[in-house]
Coordinates of C-alpha atoms in Angstrom, one line a residue:
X826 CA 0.0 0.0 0.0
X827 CA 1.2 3.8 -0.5
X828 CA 2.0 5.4 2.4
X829 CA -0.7 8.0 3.3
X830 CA -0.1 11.6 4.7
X831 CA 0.0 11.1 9.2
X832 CA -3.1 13.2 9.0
X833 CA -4.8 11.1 6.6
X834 CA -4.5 7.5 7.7
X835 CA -5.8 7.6 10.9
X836 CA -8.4 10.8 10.3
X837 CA -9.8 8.4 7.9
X838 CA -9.8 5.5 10.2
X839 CA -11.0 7.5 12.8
X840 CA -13.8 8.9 10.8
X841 CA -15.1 5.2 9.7
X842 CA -15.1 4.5 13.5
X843 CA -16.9 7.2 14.4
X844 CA -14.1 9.5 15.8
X845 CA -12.8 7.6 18.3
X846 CA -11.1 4.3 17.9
X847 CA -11.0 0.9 20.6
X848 CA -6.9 -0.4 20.6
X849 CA -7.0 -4.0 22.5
X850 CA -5.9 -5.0 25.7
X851 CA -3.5 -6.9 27.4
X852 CA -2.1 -10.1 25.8
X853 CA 0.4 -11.7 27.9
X854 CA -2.0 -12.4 31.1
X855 CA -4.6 -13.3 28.3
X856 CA -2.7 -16.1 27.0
X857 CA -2.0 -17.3 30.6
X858 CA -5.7 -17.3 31.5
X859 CA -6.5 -19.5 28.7
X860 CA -3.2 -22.0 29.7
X861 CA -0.1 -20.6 28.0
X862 CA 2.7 -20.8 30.0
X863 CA 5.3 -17.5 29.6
X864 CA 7.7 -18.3 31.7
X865 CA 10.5 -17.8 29.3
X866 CA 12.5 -14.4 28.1
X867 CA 10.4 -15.2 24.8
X868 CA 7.6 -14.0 27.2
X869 CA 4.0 -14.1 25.1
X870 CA 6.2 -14.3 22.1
X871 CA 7.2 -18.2 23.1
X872 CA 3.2 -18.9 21.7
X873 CA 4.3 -18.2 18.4
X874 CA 6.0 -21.6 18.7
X875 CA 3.9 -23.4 21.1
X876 CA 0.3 -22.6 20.6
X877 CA -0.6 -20.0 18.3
X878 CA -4.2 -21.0 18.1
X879 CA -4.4 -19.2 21.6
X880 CA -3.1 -15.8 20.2
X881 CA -5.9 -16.2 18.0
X882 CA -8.5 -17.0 20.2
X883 CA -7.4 -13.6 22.3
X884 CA -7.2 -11.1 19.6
X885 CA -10.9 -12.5 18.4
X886 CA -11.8 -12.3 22.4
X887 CA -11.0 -8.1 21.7
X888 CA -12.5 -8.0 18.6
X889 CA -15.6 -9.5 19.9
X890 CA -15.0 -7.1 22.8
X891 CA -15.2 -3.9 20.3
X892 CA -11.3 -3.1 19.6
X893 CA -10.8 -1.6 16.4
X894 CA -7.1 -2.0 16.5
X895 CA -5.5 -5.1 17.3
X896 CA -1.6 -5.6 18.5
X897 CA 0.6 -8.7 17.0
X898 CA 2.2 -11.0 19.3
X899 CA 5.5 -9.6 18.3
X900 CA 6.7 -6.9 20.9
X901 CA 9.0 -9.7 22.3
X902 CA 10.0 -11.3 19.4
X903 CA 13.4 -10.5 18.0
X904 CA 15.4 -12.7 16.2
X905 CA 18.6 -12.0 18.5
X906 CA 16.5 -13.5 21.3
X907 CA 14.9 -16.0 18.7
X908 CA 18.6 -17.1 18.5
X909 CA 19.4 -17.5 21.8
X910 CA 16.5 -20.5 21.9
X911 CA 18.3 -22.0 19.3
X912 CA 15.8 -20.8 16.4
X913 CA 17.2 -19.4 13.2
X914 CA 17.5 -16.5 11.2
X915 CA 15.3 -17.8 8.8
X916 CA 12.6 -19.4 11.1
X917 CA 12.9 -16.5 13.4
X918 CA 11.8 -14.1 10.1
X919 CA 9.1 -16.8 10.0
X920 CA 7.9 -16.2 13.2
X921 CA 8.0 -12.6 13.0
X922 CA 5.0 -12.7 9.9
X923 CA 3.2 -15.1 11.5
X924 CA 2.4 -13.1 14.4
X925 CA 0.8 -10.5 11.9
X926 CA -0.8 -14.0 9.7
X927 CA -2.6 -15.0 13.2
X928 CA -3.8 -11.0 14.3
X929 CA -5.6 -11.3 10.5
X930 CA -6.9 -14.6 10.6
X931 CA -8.8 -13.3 13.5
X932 CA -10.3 -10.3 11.9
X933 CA -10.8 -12.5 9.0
X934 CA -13.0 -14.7 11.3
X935 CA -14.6 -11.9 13.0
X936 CA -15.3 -10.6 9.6
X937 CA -17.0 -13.9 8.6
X938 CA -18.8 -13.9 11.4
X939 CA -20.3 -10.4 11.2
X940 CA -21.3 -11.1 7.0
X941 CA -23.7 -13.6 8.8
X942 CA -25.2 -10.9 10.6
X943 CA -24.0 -11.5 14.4
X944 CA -22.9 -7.8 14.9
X945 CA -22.2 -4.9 15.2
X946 CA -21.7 -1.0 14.1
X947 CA -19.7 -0.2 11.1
X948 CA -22.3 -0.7 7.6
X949 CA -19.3 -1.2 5.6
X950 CA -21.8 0.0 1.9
X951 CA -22.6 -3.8 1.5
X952 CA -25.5 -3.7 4.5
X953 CA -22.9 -5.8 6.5
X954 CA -22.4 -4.2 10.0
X955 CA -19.2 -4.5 11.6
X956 CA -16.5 -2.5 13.8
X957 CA -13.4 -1.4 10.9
X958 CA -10.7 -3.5 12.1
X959 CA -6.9 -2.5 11.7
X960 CA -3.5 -4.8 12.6
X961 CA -0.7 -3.6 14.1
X962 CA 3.0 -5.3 13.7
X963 CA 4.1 -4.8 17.3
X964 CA 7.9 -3.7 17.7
X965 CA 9.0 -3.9 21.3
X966 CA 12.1 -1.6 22.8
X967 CA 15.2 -3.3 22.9
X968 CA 15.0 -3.2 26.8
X969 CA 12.2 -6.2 26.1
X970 CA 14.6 -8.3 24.4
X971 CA 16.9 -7.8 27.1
X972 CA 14.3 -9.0 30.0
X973 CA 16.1 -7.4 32.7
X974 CA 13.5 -5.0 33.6
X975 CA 15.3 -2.0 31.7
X976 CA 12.4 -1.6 29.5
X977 CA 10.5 -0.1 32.6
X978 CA 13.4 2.3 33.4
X979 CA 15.0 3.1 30.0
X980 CA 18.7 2.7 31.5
X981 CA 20.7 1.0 28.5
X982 CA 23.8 1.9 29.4
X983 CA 26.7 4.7 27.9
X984 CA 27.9 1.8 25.2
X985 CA 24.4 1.6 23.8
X986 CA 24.1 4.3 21.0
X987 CA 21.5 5.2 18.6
X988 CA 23.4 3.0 16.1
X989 CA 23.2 0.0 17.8
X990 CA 19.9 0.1 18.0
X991 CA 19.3 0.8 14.8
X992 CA 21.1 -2.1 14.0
X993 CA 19.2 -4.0 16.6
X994 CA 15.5 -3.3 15.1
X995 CA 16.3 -2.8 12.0
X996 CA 15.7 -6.4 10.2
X997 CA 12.9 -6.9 12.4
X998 CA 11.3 -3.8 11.3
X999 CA 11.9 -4.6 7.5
X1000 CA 10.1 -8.0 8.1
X1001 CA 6.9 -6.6 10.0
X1002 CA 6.9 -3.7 7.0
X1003 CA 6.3 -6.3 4.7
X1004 CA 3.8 -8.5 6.6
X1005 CA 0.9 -7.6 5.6
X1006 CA 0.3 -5.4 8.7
X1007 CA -1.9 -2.1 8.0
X1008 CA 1.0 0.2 10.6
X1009 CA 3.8 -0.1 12.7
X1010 CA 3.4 0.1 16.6
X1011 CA 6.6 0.7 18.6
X1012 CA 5.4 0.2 21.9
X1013 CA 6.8 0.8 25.5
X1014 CA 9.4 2.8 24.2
X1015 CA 11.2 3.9 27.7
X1016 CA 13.9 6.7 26.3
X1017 CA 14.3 9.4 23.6
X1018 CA 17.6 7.8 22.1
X1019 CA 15.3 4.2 20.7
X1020 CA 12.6 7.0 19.9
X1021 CA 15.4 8.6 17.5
X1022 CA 16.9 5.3 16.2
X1023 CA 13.2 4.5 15.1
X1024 CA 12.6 7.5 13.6
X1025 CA 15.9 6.9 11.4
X1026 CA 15.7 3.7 10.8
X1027 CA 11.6 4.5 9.0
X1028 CA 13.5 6.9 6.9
X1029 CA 16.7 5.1 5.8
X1030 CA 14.1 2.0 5.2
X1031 CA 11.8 4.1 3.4
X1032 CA 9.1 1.9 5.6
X1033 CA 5.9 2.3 3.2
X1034 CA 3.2 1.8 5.8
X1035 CA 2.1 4.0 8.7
X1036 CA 3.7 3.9 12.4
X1037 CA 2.8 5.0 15.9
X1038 CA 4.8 5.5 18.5
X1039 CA 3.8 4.9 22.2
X1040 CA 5.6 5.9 25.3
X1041 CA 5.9 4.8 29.1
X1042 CA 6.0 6.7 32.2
X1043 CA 6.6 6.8 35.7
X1044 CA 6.0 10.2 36.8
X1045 CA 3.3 11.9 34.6
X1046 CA 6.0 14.2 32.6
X1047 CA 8.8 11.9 31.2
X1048 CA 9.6 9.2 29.8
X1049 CA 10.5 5.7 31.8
X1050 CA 14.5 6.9 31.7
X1051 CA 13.6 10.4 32.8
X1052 CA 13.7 12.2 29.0
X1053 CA 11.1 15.1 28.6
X1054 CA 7.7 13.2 27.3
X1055 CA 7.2 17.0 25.1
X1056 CA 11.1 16.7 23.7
X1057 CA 10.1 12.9 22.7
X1058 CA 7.1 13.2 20.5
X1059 CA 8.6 16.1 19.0
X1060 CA 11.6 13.6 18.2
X1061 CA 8.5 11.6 16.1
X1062 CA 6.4 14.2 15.2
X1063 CA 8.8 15.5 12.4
X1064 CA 8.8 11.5 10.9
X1065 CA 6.4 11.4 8.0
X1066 CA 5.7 7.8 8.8
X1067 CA 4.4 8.3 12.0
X1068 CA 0.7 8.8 12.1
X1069 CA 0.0 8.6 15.6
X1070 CA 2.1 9.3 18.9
X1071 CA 0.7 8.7 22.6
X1072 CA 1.5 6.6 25.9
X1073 CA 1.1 2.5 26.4
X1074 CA 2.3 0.5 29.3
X1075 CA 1.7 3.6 32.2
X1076 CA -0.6 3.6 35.6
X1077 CA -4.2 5.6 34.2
X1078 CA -3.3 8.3 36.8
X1079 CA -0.9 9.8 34.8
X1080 CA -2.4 9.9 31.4
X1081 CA -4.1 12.8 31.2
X1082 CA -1.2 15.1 31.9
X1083 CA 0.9 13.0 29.5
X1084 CA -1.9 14.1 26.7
X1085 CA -1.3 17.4 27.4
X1086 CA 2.5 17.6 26.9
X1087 CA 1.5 15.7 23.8
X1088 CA -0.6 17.4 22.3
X1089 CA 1.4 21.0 22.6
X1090 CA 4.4 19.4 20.2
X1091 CA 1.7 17.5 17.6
X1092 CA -1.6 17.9 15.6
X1093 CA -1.4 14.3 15.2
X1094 CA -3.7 11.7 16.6
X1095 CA -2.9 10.7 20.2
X1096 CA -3.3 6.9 21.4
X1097 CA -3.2 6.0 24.6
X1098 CA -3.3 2.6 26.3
X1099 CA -2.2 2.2 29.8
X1100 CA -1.5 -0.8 32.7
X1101 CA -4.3 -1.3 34.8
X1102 CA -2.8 0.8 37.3
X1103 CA -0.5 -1.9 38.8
X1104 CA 3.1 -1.8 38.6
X1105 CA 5.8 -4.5 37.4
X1106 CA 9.0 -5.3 39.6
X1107 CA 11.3 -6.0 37.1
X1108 CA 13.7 -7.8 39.2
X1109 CA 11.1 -10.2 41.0
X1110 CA 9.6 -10.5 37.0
X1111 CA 6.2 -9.9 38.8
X1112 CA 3.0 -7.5 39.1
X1113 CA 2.3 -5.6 42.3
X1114 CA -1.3 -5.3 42.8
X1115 CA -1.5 -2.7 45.8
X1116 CA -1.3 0.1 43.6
X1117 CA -3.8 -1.1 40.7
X1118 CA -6.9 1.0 39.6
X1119 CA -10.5 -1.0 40.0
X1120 CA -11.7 -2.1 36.6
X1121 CA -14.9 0.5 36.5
X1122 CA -12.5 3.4 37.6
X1123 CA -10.0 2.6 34.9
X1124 CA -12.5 3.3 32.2
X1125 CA -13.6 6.4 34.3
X1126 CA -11.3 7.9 32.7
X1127 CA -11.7 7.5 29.2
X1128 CA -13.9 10.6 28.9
X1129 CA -11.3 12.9 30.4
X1130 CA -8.9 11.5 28.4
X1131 CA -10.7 12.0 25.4
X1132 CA -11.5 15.4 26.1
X1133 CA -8.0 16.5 26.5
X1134 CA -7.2 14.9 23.2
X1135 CA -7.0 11.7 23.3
X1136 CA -8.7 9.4 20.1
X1137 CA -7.3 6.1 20.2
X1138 CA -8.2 4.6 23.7
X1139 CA -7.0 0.8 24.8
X1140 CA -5.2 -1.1 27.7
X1141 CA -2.1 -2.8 28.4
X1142 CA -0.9 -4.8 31.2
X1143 CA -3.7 -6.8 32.6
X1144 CA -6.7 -5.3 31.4
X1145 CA -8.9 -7.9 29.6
X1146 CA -11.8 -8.0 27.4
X1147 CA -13.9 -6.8 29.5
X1148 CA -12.5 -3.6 30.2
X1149 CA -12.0 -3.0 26.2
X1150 CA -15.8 -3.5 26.0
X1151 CA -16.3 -0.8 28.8
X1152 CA -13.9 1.5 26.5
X1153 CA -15.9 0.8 23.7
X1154 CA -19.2 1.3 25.3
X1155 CA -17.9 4.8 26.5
X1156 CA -16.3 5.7 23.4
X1157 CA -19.5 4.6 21.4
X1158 CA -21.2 7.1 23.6
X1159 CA -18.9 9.6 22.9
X1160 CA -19.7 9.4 18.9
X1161 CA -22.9 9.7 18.9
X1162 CA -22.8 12.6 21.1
X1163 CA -20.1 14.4 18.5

């Protein structure tokens, strides 16, 4: 496909969905709910090997939840740590387009299952009614790969230079550009260094489909490692590819604030998709709960969130179906109010 204008792709997208759009939710504790075990530095990307009909099943559990936009299982899958299990280049470029094959064969299904008349909102001119559905490659920061927790705090170290992480991502992003994917996510990215080497590599690639970017925070105004959220996006905002910049991975108390800085540096569609208010010891490799935000307060905020400038609302870290379909039902109030 041609590569749209930033404003263009998703204002159109947006438009078809009424002007506010449903991004998934949480994968990872997903696929351990229905039985996957993710113990492994692989993390949810060990199911590309072991059971992909379960990373079906939960991206058509979202779609049948109202998500609009669903995420591959590919944030932890690199072929450096596809390596280190002992799985080759080749096989690991395999893996890579399947993730995307499996997030389509679900809105495939979901597709077939709305021609037959089982839901739901979006008369696509043929008198079928469905939500418009998008796939996202998912790119995760190289602090994932690592699985030491530094994808929380952004800390790579002096030796780690925008180069080498260009060099990192970059086969990995040629692969997911040519997967059949309808945009690029680069999710959780913790610092403003892997937000540049990004940015680069989509314009040394000439990378012909979309891109978002998405950000994680501790503290409401910076990034994970401590960079200025506002000095960031600005980093992305200049990159023709990107069509969409926001915040993923982040306790719902800080969100609103984090749209603000946003939205002073872009005029470009802001996405937003945060934990479910718990936080993640890296070291332990576990989820706190004391500090987690009630499912029905979570989505409490949508409409705030929205009103400050928000347009592409999702979860991340354990939130589930259910809470997509209380987004959705907020959000589809929110059209037909506009």
């Amino acid at each position: 496909m041609g590569l749209k204008s930033g404003s263009t792709f998703l204002g159109d997208f947006l438009r078809q969905c009424g002007g506010y759009a449903v991004i998934d939710g949480g994968l990872a504790t997903e696929l351990q709910r229905h039985g996957a075990d993710l113990n492994d530095p692989l993390w949810s990307a060990k199911c590309l090997v072991s059971s992909p009909h379960l990373i079906r099943r939960v991206h058509l559990d979202y779609l049948e939840a109202g998500a609009n936009i669903i995420i591959s299982s590919s944030y932890q899958a690199t072929l450096q740590g596809f390596e280190a299990k002992g799985i080759s280049r080749d096989e690991g470029e395999a893996l890579l387009k399947r993730s995307v094959e499996i997030a389509c064969e679900a809105r495939n299904i979901y597709n077939d299952r709305a021609s037959k008349g089982s839901w739901d909102d979006f008369d696509d001119g043929t008198g079928l009614k469905r939500n418009p559905v998008l796939v996202a490659a998912s790119v995760g920061s190289y602090g994932a790969y690592l699985a030491d927790g530094s994808e929380y705090n952004g800390i790579y170290g002096d030796a780690i230079t925008v180069k080498t992480l260009k060099d990192f991502h970059r086969r990995r992003v040629q692969v997911l550009a040519n997967s059949g994917a309808d945009l690029i996510a680069f999710e959780t990215t913790p610092n403003k260094i892997e937000a540049q080497a990004y940015a680069e590599l989509l314009e040394e690639e000439s990378v012909n489909i979309p891109s978002w970017f998405s950000f994680s925070s501790k503290d409401g105004t910076n990034v994970a490692s401590g960079d200025s959220i506002a000095e960031c996006a600005s980093i992305v905002d200049s990159c023709k590819q990107v069509v969409g910049i926001g915040i993923n991975c982040t306790s719902p108390r800080y969100i609103e604030g984090l749209i603000q800085s946003i939205r002073k540096v872009t005029s470009k569609p802001i996405l937003v998709y945060p934990n479910s208010g718990e936080t993640y010891d890296g070291e332990k490799k576990e989820w706190v709960a004391s500090r987690g935000v009630a499912e029905e307060d979570f989505v409490s905020y949508v409409d705030k969130w929205c009103e400050v400038g928000a347009s592409l609302i999702g979860g991340c870290c354990r939130t589930t179906p259910n809470t997509i379909r209380a987004i959705s039902k907020v959000l589809s109030l929110r059209s037909h109010r506009v």
